Tab-separated table of N, CA and C in Angstrom:
chain	number	residue	atom	x	y	z
O	1	MET	N	0.369	-29.461	-15.876
O	1	MET	CA	0.539	-29.969	-14.530
O	1	MET	C	-0.127	-29.018	-13.571
O	2	SER	N	-1.165	-29.478	-12.946
O	2	SER	CA	-1.921	-28.664	-12.018
O	2	SER	C	-1.942	-29.363	-10.669
O	3	GLN	N	-1.660	-28.603	-9.628
O	3	GLN	CA	-1.636	-29.186	-8.305
O	3	GLN	C	-2.378	-28.251	-7.363
O	4	THR	N	-3.248	-28.821	-6.531
O	4	THR	CA	-4.008	-28.027	-5.584
O	4	THR	C	-3.137	-27.706	-4.379
O	5	LEU	N	-3.163	-26.440	-3.958
O	5	LEU	CA	-2.433	-26.021	-2.773
O	5	LEU	C	-3.415	-25.708	-1.658
O	6	SER	N	-3.032	-26.047	-0.455
O	6	SER	CA	-3.866	-25.715	0.695
O	6	SER	C	-3.664	-24.242	1.035
O	7	PRO	N	-4.583	-23.652	1.770
O	7	PRO	CA	-4.404	-22.256	2.188
O	7	PRO	C	-3.094	-22.040	2.948
O	8	GLU	N	-2.681	-23.034	3.743
O	8	GLU	CA	-1.423	-22.920	4.483
O	8	GLU	C	-0.227	-22.900	3.527
O	9	GLU	N	-0.257	-23.728	2.494
O	9	GLU	CA	0.822	-23.742	1.511
O	9	GLU	C	0.893	-22.422	0.743
O	10	ILE	N	-0.254	-21.851	0.441
O	10	ILE	CA	-0.289	-20.569	-0.256
O	10	ILE	C	0.307	-19.479	0.630
O	11	THR	N	-0.054	-19.480	1.900
O	11	THR	CA	0.501	-18.508	2.850
O	11	THR	C	2.013	-18.671	2.959
O	12	ASN	N	2.492	-19.920	3.030
O	12	ASN	CA	3.934	-20.170	3.111
O	12	ASN	C	4.658	-19.688	1.862
O	13	LEU	N	4.063	-19.911	0.688
O	13	LEU	CA	4.664	-19.459	-0.561
O	13	LEU	C	4.744	-17.935	-0.601
O	14	ARG	N	3.695	-17.267	-0.171
O	14	ARG	CA	3.701	-15.799	-0.112
O	14	ARG	C	4.786	-15.296	0.839
O	15	GLN	N	4.900	-15.920	2.011
O	15	GLN	CA	5.923	-15.511	2.982
O	15	GLN	C	7.322	-15.719	2.420
O	16	PHE	N	7.518	-16.833	1.732
O	16	PHE	CA	8.821	-17.107	1.134
O	16	PHE	C	9.182	-16.043	0.096
O	17	LYS	N	8.229	-15.712	-0.776
O	17	LYS	CA	8.476	-14.682	-1.792
O	17	LYS	C	8.776	-13.340	-1.137
O	18	ARG	N	8.062	-13.019	-0.080
O	18	ARG	CA	8.292	-11.753	0.633
O	18	ARG	C	9.687	-11.719	1.239
O	19	GLN	N	10.094	-12.804	1.876
O	19	GLN	CA	11.431	-12.863	2.473
O	19	GLN	C	12.510	-12.802	1.407
O	20	LEU	N	12.297	-13.468	0.284
O	20	LEU	CA	13.246	-13.432	-0.824
O	20	LEU	C	13.354	-12.013	-1.377
O	21	PHE	N	12.213	-11.353	-1.565
O	21	PHE	CA	12.213	-9.967	-2.028
O	21	PHE	C	13.007	-9.079	-1.065
O	22	ASN	N	12.742	-9.214	0.245
O	22	ASN	CA	13.442	-8.392	1.234
O	22	ASN	C	14.947	-8.639	1.200
O	23	LEU	N	15.355	-9.884	0.987
O	23	LEU	CA	16.772	-10.205	0.876
O	23	LEU	C	17.393	-9.523	-0.342
O	24	TYR	N	16.740	-9.596	-1.491
O	24	TYR	CA	17.231	-8.922	-2.693
O	24	TYR	C	17.296	-7.407	-2.467
O	25	TRP	N	16.277	-6.847	-1.828
O	25	TRP	CA	16.228	-5.407	-1.583
O	25	TRP	C	17.411	-4.965	-0.713
O	26	GLU	N	17.752	-5.776	0.279
O	26	GLU	CA	18.849	-5.435	1.191
O	26	GLU	C	20.226	-5.685	0.581
O	27	LYS	N	20.388	-6.723	-0.225
O	27	LYS	CA	21.715	-7.167	-0.649
O	27	LYS	C	22.124	-6.764	-2.060
O	28	PHE	N	21.178	-6.505	-2.951
O	28	PHE	CA	21.517	-6.182	-4.336
O	28	PHE	C	21.152	-4.741	-4.632
O	29	GLY	N	21.988	-4.067	-5.397
O	29	GLY	CA	21.704	-2.683	-5.756
O	29	GLY	C	20.519	-2.577	-6.697
O	30	VAL	N	20.517	-3.402	-7.714
O	30	VAL	CA	19.438	-3.417	-8.706
O	30	VAL	C	19.049	-4.877	-8.926
O	31	PHE	N	17.746	-5.134	-8.959
O	31	PHE	CA	17.267	-6.473	-9.266
O	31	PHE	C	15.947	-6.369	-10.000
O	32	TYR	N	15.497	-7.479	-10.534
O	32	TYR	CA	14.322	-7.514	-11.392
O	32	TYR	C	13.316	-8.529	-10.877
O	33	ILE	N	12.044	-8.210	-11.070
O	33	ILE	CA	10.971	-9.141	-10.737
O	33	ILE	C	10.109	-9.321	-11.978
O	34	HIS	N	9.947	-10.575	-12.389
O	34	HIS	CA	9.047	-10.899	-13.495
O	34	HIS	C	7.691	-11.181	-12.866
O	35	VAL	N	6.710	-10.363	-13.227
O	35	VAL	CA	5.366	-10.460	-12.671
O	35	VAL	C	4.408	-10.902	-13.769
O	36	MET	N	3.634	-11.925	-13.483
O	36	MET	CA	2.657	-12.437	-14.440
O	36	MET	C	1.334	-11.687	-14.282
O	37	PRO	N	0.513	-11.667	-15.345
O	37	PRO	CA	-0.798	-11.026	-15.238
O	37	PRO	C	-1.608	-11.655	-14.100
O	38	HIS	N	-2.316	-10.819	-13.371
O	38	HIS	CA	-3.075	-11.265	-12.208
O	38	HIS	C	-4.222	-10.285	-11.995
O	39	PRO	N	-5.380	-10.738	-11.545
O	39	PRO	CA	-6.517	-9.831	-11.353
O	39	PRO	C	-6.240	-8.683	-10.380
O	40	LYS	N	-5.337	-8.883	-9.429
O	40	LYS	CA	-5.062	-7.851	-8.428
O	40	LYS	C	-3.790	-7.052	-8.720
O	41	LEU	N	-3.142	-7.310	-9.849
O	41	LEU	CA	-1.962	-6.543	-10.249
O	41	LEU	C	-2.411	-5.169	-10.723
O	42	GLU	N	-1.809	-4.130	-10.164
O	42	GLU	CA	-2.142	-2.761	-10.562
O	42	GLU	C	-0.853	-2.015	-10.889
O	43	ILE	N	-0.811	-1.422	-12.062
O	43	ILE	CA	0.335	-0.611	-12.452
O	43	ILE	C	-0.191	0.761	-12.852
O	44	GLY	N	-0.583	1.539	-11.862
O	44	GLY	CA	-1.072	2.892	-12.068
O	44	GLY	C	-2.015	3.024	-13.240
O	45	LYS	N	-1.866	4.107	-13.985
O	45	LYS	CA	-2.687	4.336	-15.178
O	45	LYS	C	-2.178	3.530	-16.359
O	46	ARG	N	-0.925	3.121	-16.297
O	46	ARG	CA	-0.287	2.426	-17.409
O	46	ARG	C	-0.894	1.048	-17.649
O	47	GLY	N	-0.997	0.248	-16.604
O	47	GLY	CA	-1.483	-1.120	-16.751
O	47	GLY	C	-0.522	-1.974	-17.566
O	48	LEU	N	-0.983	-3.115	-17.998
O	48	LEU	CA	-0.187	-3.992	-18.849
O	48	LEU	C	-0.476	-3.660	-20.306
O	49	LEU	N	0.565	-3.619	-21.114
O	49	LEU	CA	0.435	-3.268	-22.521
O	49	LEU	C	0.682	-4.479	-23.409
O	50	ASN	N	-0.009	-4.571	-24.511
O	50	ASN	CA	0.204	-5.548	-25.582
O	50	ASN	C	0.557	-6.936	-25.077
O	51	ALA	N	1.773	-7.412	-25.374
O	51	ALA	CA	2.196	-8.768	-25.025
O	51	ALA	C	2.307	-8.984	-23.515
O	52	GLU	N	2.429	-7.904	-22.750
O	52	GLU	CA	2.522	-8.032	-21.291
O	52	GLU	C	1.262	-8.669	-20.710
O	53	LYS	N	0.149	-8.528	-21.388
O	53	LYS	CA	-1.109	-9.113	-20.912
O	53	LYS	C	-1.068	-10.635	-20.951
O	54	GLU	N	-0.183	-11.196	-21.750
O	54	GLU	CA	-0.025	-12.645	-21.840
O	54	GLU	C	1.199	-13.140	-21.088
O	55	SER	N	2.334	-12.456	-21.279
O	55	SER	CA	3.600	-12.960	-20.747
O	55	SER	C	4.083	-12.239	-19.502
O	56	GLY	N	3.376	-11.214	-19.063
O	56	GLY	CA	3.773	-10.504	-17.857
O	56	GLY	C	4.734	-9.372	-18.157
O	57	ILE	N	5.303	-8.828	-17.089
O	57	ILE	CA	6.195	-7.672	-17.200
O	57	ILE	C	7.360	-7.850	-16.236
O	58	VAL	N	8.522	-7.382	-16.640
O	58	VAL	CA	9.695	-7.400	-15.775
O	58	VAL	C	9.849	-5.996	-15.204
O	59	LEU	N	9.834	-5.905	-13.874
O	59	LEU	CA	9.931	-4.627	-13.182
O	59	LEU	C	11.316	-4.479	-12.563
O	60	VAL	N	11.856	-3.272	-12.623
O	60	VAL	CA	13.187	-2.977	-12.082
O	60	VAL	C	13.031	-2.413	-10.678
O	61	PHE	N	13.812	-2.942	-9.756
O	61	PHE	CA	13.848	-2.426	-8.399
O	61	PHE	C	15.271	-1.991	-8.085
O	62	GLY	N	15.404	-0.791	-7.604
O	62	GLY	CA	16.681	-0.225	-7.220
O	62	GLY	C	16.443	1.165	-6.671
O	63	ASP	N	17.466	1.785	-6.103
O	63	ASP	CA	17.277	3.078	-5.454
O	63	ASP	C	16.804	4.175	-6.405
O	64	LYS	N	17.140	4.102	-7.675
O	64	LYS	CA	16.720	5.134	-8.629
O	64	LYS	C	15.396	4.802	-9.319
O	65	ALA	N	14.956	3.552	-9.235
O	65	ALA	CA	13.735	3.127	-9.922
O	65	ALA	C	12.533	3.056	-8.987
O	66	VAL	N	12.768	3.203	-7.672
O	66	VAL	CA	11.702	3.065	-6.683
O	66	VAL	C	11.665	4.309	-5.800
O	67	LYS	N	10.488	4.925	-5.733
O	67	LYS	CA	10.334	6.100	-4.868
O	67	LYS	C	9.840	5.682	-3.485
O	68	ILE	N	8.808	4.850	-3.453
O	68	ILE	CA	8.202	4.378	-2.202
O	68	ILE	C	8.069	2.870	-2.312
O	69	ILE	N	8.315	2.175	-1.191
O	69	ILE	CA	8.112	0.722	-1.196
O	69	ILE	C	7.586	0.290	0.161
O	70	ASP	N	6.616	-0.611	0.133
O	70	ASP	CA	6.005	-1.103	1.353
O	70	ASP	C	5.590	-2.550	1.122
O	71	SER	N	6.179	-3.463	1.857
O	71	SER	CA	5.912	-4.887	1.694
O	71	SER	C	4.841	-5.337	2.690
O	72	HIS	N	3.814	-5.995	2.191
O	72	HIS	CA	2.715	-6.510	3.014
O	72	HIS	C	2.657	-8.028	2.886
O	73	ALA	N	1.814	-8.659	3.678
O	73	ALA	CA	1.703	-10.119	3.674
O	73	ALA	C	1.239	-10.663	2.328
O	74	ASP	N	0.361	-9.925	1.617
O	74	ASP	CA	-0.208	-10.421	0.373
O	74	ASP	C	0.320	-9.728	-0.875
O	75	TYR	N	0.991	-8.598	-0.707
O	75	TYR	CA	1.413	-7.824	-1.868
O	75	TYR	C	2.526	-6.847	-1.512
O	76	ILE	N	3.126	-6.271	-2.553
O	76	ILE	CA	4.079	-5.173	-2.417
O	76	ILE	C	3.393	-3.940	-2.986
O	77	PHE	N	3.502	-2.822	-2.282
O	77	PHE	CA	3.100	-1.551	-2.862
O	77	PHE	C	4.376	-0.776	-3.133
O	78	ALA	N	4.508	-0.249	-4.337
O	78	ALA	CA	5.689	0.544	-4.685
O	78	ALA	C	5.310	1.613	-5.680
O	79	GLU	N	6.030	2.712	-5.645
O	79	GLU	CA	5.924	3.699	-6.711
O	79	GLU	C	7.129	3.485	-7.591
O	80	LEU	N	6.867	2.995	-8.806
O	80	LEU	CA	7.930	2.650	-9.740
O	80	LEU	C	7.952	3.625	-10.899
O	81	GLN	N	9.137	3.801	-11.461
O	81	GLN	CA	9.296	4.723	-12.578
O	81	GLN	C	9.179	3.984	-13.903
O	82	PHE	N	8.298	4.486	-14.750
O	82	PHE	CA	8.130	3.995	-16.113
O	82	PHE	C	8.416	5.180	-17.021
O	83	GLY	N	9.600	5.193	-17.630
O	83	GLY	CA	10.022	6.359	-18.401
O	83	GLY	C	10.227	7.515	-17.446
O	84	SER	N	9.491	8.582	-17.630
O	84	SER	CA	9.606	9.730	-16.723
O	84	SER	C	8.409	9.823	-15.776
O	85	THR	N	7.543	8.830	-15.807
O	85	THR	CA	6.319	8.840	-14.998
O	85	THR	C	6.449	7.874	-13.826
O	86	TRP	N	6.035	8.329	-12.654
O	86	TRP	CA	5.975	7.468	-11.471
O	86	TRP	C	4.570	6.894	-11.372
O	87	GLU	N	4.477	5.583	-11.259
O	87	GLU	CA	3.180	4.905	-11.199
O	87	GLU	C	3.049	4.137	-9.885
O	88	PRO	N	1.925	4.303	-9.162
O	88	PRO	CA	1.679	3.463	-7.992
O	88	PRO	C	1.420	2.034	-8.471
O	89	THR	N	2.102	1.094	-7.854
O	89	THR	CA	2.051	-0.287	-8.320
O	89	THR	C	1.749	-1.224	-7.157
O	90	VAL	N	0.790	-2.103	-7.354
O	90	VAL	CA	0.460	-3.137	-6.373
O	90	VAL	C	0.763	-4.477	-7.026
O	91	ILE	N	1.684	-5.216	-6.426
O	91	ILE	CA	2.108	-6.502	-6.974
O	91	ILE	C	1.746	-7.601	-5.978
O	92	PRO	N	0.735	-8.414	-6.286
O	92	PRO	CA	0.421	-9.538	-5.393
O	92	PRO	C	1.557	-10.560	-5.421
O	93	TRP	N	1.862	-11.116	-4.273
O	93	TRP	CA	2.920	-12.142	-4.224
O	93	TRP	C	2.572	-13.315	-5.132
O	94	ASP	N	1.291	-13.584	-5.306
O	94	ASP	CA	0.861	-14.695	-6.154
O	94	ASP	C	1.273	-14.494	-7.609
O	95	ALA	N	1.508	-13.248	-8.029
O	95	ALA	CA	1.864	-12.955	-9.416
O	95	ALA	C	3.371	-12.971	-9.660
O	96	VAL	N	4.175	-13.018	-8.590
O	96	VAL	CA	5.636	-12.994	-8.739
O	96	VAL	C	6.108	-14.348	-9.265
O	97	PHE	N	6.790	-14.310	-10.413
O	97	PHE	CA	7.238	-15.528	-11.084
O	97	PHE	C	8.749	-15.714	-10.987
O	98	ARG	N	9.512	-14.650	-11.197
O	98	ARG	CA	10.977	-14.726	-11.130
O	98	ARG	C	11.522	-13.506	-10.413
O	99	ILE	N	12.627	-13.715	-9.712
O	99	ILE	CA	13.401	-12.622	-9.124
O	99	ILE	C	14.849	-12.905	-9.457
O	100	TYR	N	15.540	-11.904	-10.005
O	100	TYR	CA	16.952	-12.108	-10.323
O	100	TYR	C	17.698	-10.788	-10.229
O	101	ASP	N	19.012	-10.894	-9.964
O	101	ASP	CA	19.813	-9.685	-9.811
O	101	ASP	C	20.321	-9.199	-11.154
O	102	LYS	N	20.882	-8.005	-11.141
O	102	LYS	CA	21.307	-7.328	-12.371
O	102	LYS	C	22.297	-8.165	-13.185
O	103	PHE	N	23.219	-8.825	-12.511
O	103	PHE	CA	24.245	-9.587	-13.211
O	103	PHE	C	23.908	-11.071	-13.298
O	104	GLN	N	22.717	-11.437	-12.872
O	104	GLN	CA	22.198	-12.794	-12.932
O	104	GLN	C	23.091	-13.811	-12.233
O	105	ASN	N	23.717	-13.353	-11.140
O	105	ASN	CA	24.453	-14.277	-10.288
O	105	ASN	C	23.476	-15.090	-9.447
O	106	SER	N	22.315	-14.516	-9.228
O	106	SER	CA	21.282	-15.182	-8.458
O	106	SER	C	19.954	-15.024	-9.185
O	107	ALA	N	19.278	-16.123	-9.427
O	107	ALA	CA	17.971	-16.076	-10.081
O	107	ALA	C	17.075	-17.129	-9.444
O	108	SER	N	15.839	-16.744	-9.159
O	108	SER	CA	14.873	-17.659	-8.567
O	108	SER	C	13.614	-17.676	-9.410
O	109	GLN	N	13.221	-18.864	-9.804
O	109	GLN	CA	11.951	-19.025	-10.515
O	109	GLN	C	10.976	-19.636	-9.530
O	110	LEU	N	9.805	-19.018	-9.406
O	110	LEU	CA	8.851	-19.394	-8.388
O	110	LEU	C	7.506	-19.743	-9.004
O	111	ARG	N	6.694	-20.399	-8.259
O	111	ARG	CA	5.351	-20.729	-8.716
O	111	ARG	C	4.482	-19.487	-8.585
O	112	PHE	N	3.742	-19.179	-9.630
O	112	PHE	CA	2.788	-18.077	-9.533
O	112	PHE	C	1.389	-18.661	-9.575
O	113	LEU	N	0.475	-17.990	-8.910
O	113	LEU	CA	-0.891	-18.473	-8.800
O	113	LEU	C	-1.828	-17.485	-9.455
O	114	GLN	N	-2.704	-17.990	-10.283
O	114	GLN	CA	-3.724	-17.138	-10.892
O	114	GLN	C	-4.996	-17.364	-10.110
O	115	LEU	N	-5.205	-16.508	-9.127
O	115	LEU	CA	-6.376	-16.656	-8.288
O	115	LEU	C	-6.936	-15.292	-7.954
O	116	ASP	N	-8.183	-15.292	-7.636
O	116	ASP	CA	-8.868	-14.087	-7.185
O	116	ASP	C	-9.882	-14.549	-6.158
O	117	SER	N	-9.363	-15.055	-5.038
O	117	SER	CA	-10.237	-15.771	-4.122
O	117	SER	C	-10.570	-15.036	-2.844
O	118	GLY	N	-9.934	-13.916	-2.586
O	118	GLY	CA	-10.198	-13.239	-1.325
O	118	GLY	C	-9.552	-13.942	-0.160
O	119	LEU	N	-8.438	-14.648	-0.377
O	119	LEU	CA	-7.741	-15.338	0.685
O	119	LEU	C	-6.740	-14.402	1.347
O	120	ASP	N	-6.946	-13.106	1.270
O	120	ASP	CA	-6.025	-12.132	1.824
O	120	ASP	C	-6.011	-12.229	3.343
O	121	THR	N	-4.841	-12.013	3.924
O	121	THR	CA	-4.743	-12.044	5.373
O	121	THR	C	-5.173	-10.723	5.983
O	122	ASP	N	-5.214	-9.654	5.195
O	122	ASP	CA	-5.646	-8.355	5.681
O	122	ASP	C	-6.885	-7.929	4.887
O	123	PRO	N	-8.081	-8.246	5.371
O	123	PRO	CA	-9.278	-7.950	4.597
O	123	PRO	C	-9.502	-6.453	4.384
O	124	LYS	N	-8.972	-5.598	5.245
O	124	LYS	CA	-9.145	-4.159	5.094
O	124	LYS	C	-8.417	-3.631	3.875
O	125	SER	N	-7.338	-4.311	3.470
O	125	SER	CA	-6.549	-3.813	2.346
O	125	SER	C	-7.357	-3.793	1.061
O	126	GLU	N	-8.289	-4.695	0.888
O	126	GLU	CA	-9.072	-4.750	-0.327
O	126	GLU	C	-10.426	-4.045	-0.194
O	127	SER	N	-10.882	-3.815	1.050
O	127	SER	CA	-12.201	-3.233	1.228
O	127	SER	C	-12.251	-1.777	0.790
O	128	ASP	N	-11.122	-1.085	0.767
O	128	ASP	CA	-11.093	0.314	0.354
O	128	ASP	C	-11.161	0.470	-1.150
O	129	LYS	N	-10.915	-0.602	-1.883
O	129	LYS	CA	-10.890	-0.536	-3.338
O	129	LYS	C	-12.247	-0.945	-3.886
O	130	PRO	N	-12.741	-0.253	-4.912
O	130	PRO	CA	-13.999	-0.681	-5.508
O	130	PRO	C	-13.824	-2.029	-6.190
O	131	GLN	N	-14.786	-2.896	-5.990
O	131	GLN	CA	-14.692	-4.217	-6.589
O	131	GLN	C	-15.832	-4.412	-7.568
O	132	GLY	N	-15.530	-5.094	-8.631
O	132	GLY	CA	-16.544	-5.398	-9.632
O	132	GLY	C	-17.291	-6.646	-9.215
O	133	LYS	N	-17.144	-7.665	-9.998
O	133	LYS	CA	-17.823	-8.931	-9.771
O	133	LYS	C	-17.192	-9.641	-8.577
O	134	VAL	N	-17.997	-10.028	-7.613
O	134	VAL	CA	-17.515	-10.746	-6.441
O	134	VAL	C	-17.797	-12.221	-6.646
O	135	GLU	N	-16.750	-13.029	-6.560
O	135	GLU	CA	-16.896	-14.469	-6.739
O	135	GLU	C	-16.820	-15.149	-5.381
O	136	PRO	N	-17.435	-16.298	-5.235
O	136	PRO	CA	-17.348	-17.015	-3.961
O	136	PRO	C	-15.914	-17.458	-3.697
O	137	THR	N	-15.587	-17.554	-2.413
O	137	THR	CA	-14.249	-17.959	-2.033
O	137	THR	C	-14.019	-19.409	-2.396
O	138	LYS	N	-12.908	-19.656	-3.097
O	138	LYS	CA	-12.528	-21.014	-3.485
O	138	LYS	C	-11.169	-21.303	-2.858
O	139	HIS	N	-10.911	-22.553	-2.577
O	139	HIS	CA	-9.611	-22.932	-2.040
O	139	HIS	C	-8.878	-23.877	-2.976
O	140	GLU	N	-9.279	-23.914	-4.215
O	140	GLU	CA	-8.589	-24.712	-5.213
O	140	GLU	C	-7.873	-23.767	-6.157
O	141	TYR	N	-6.568	-23.940	-6.275
O	141	TYR	CA	-5.775	-23.066	-7.110
O	141	TYR	C	-5.011	-23.923	-8.094
O	142	SER	N	-4.804	-23.364	-9.246
O	142	SER	CA	-4.053	-24.120	-10.235
O	142	SER	C	-2.957	-23.254	-10.811
O	143	GLU	N	-1.910	-23.909	-11.237
O	143	GLU	CA	-0.792	-23.236	-11.883
O	143	GLU	C	-1.054	-23.317	-13.371
O	144	GLU	N	-1.535	-22.233	-13.943
O	144	GLU	CA	-1.839	-22.218	-15.360
O	144	GLU	C	-1.222	-20.983	-15.967
O	145	GLY	N	-1.093	-20.988	-17.231
O	145	GLY	CA	-0.548	-19.829	-17.917
O	145	GLY	C	0.401	-20.292	-18.993
O	146	ASN	N	1.001	-19.357	-19.651
O	146	ASN	CA	1.920	-19.671	-20.729
O	146	ASN	C	3.292	-20.018	-20.180
O	147	VAL	N	3.990	-20.875	-20.864
O	147	VAL	CA	5.367	-21.168	-20.523
O	147	VAL	C	6.218	-20.086	-21.163
O	148	ILE	N	7.047	-19.475	-20.379
O	148	ILE	CA	7.851	-18.367	-20.879
O	148	ILE	C	9.307	-18.762	-20.819
O	149	ARG	N	9.975	-18.578	-21.913
O	149	ARG	CA	11.407	-18.848	-21.961
O	149	ARG	C	12.111	-17.514	-22.087
O	150	VAL	N	12.980	-17.223	-21.115
O	150	VAL	CA	13.672	-15.945	-21.100
O	150	VAL	C	15.110	-16.178	-21.528
O	151	ASP	N	15.561	-15.364	-22.460
O	151	ASP	CA	16.950	-15.402	-22.897
O	151	ASP	C	17.712	-14.429	-22.023
O	152	PHE	N	18.529	-14.961	-21.109
O	152	PHE	CA	19.279	-14.107	-20.202
O	152	PHE	C	20.606	-13.674	-20.799
O	153	GLY	N	20.785	-13.895	-22.088
O	153	GLY	CA	22.004	-13.474	-22.769
O	153	GLY	C	21.983	-11.976	-23.014
O	154	GLY	N	22.959	-11.495	-23.735
O	154	GLY	CA	23.049	-10.076	-24.048
O	154	GLY	C	21.926	-9.622	-24.958
O	155	LYS	N	21.798	-8.323	-25.106
O	155	LYS	CA	20.761	-7.770	-25.989
O	155	LYS	C	21.054	-8.116	-27.424
O	156	ARG	N	19.996	-8.375	-28.149
O	156	ARG	CA	20.126	-8.634	-29.589
O	156	ARG	C	19.638	-7.409	-30.333
O	157	ASN	N	20.202	-7.197	-31.487
O	157	ASN	CA	19.716	-6.112	-32.330
O	157	ASN	C	18.445	-6.563	-33.002
O	158	GLU	N	17.402	-5.802	-32.809
O	158	GLU	CA	16.107	-6.175	-33.401
O	158	GLU	C	15.707	-5.190	-34.439
């Protein structure tokens, strides 16, 4: 199922995800964001590993897991802890798929967009970063990717 979104709809979806994130940040002590692979997703030197390149990664947000956080119109910048290493992380709103709290009293599944179109509202944010192949701006976006089924039950012994 693929549906074309207008630039206005994409902007509204990004704003909604940002407001939802801010609400979780203010109201929940610890919460999780499932982020799908995206051309503009950056996770420091670590990057995405193995199966994460297909199914994405679940990131923990909370006072002990986040050193710095800054929410922008097109992305979140945060310094997140992976083991004992702090990694600068850029998460485009288009890559955010799920947000849920620690006890799963609240969970939101959202549409994620796989795009690399330069539809950013702040063109300066990307101009400082070296870019490889530059593609022409497109306004057709599709919802594609793998269907992921998450077991929100307890941990299983593997």
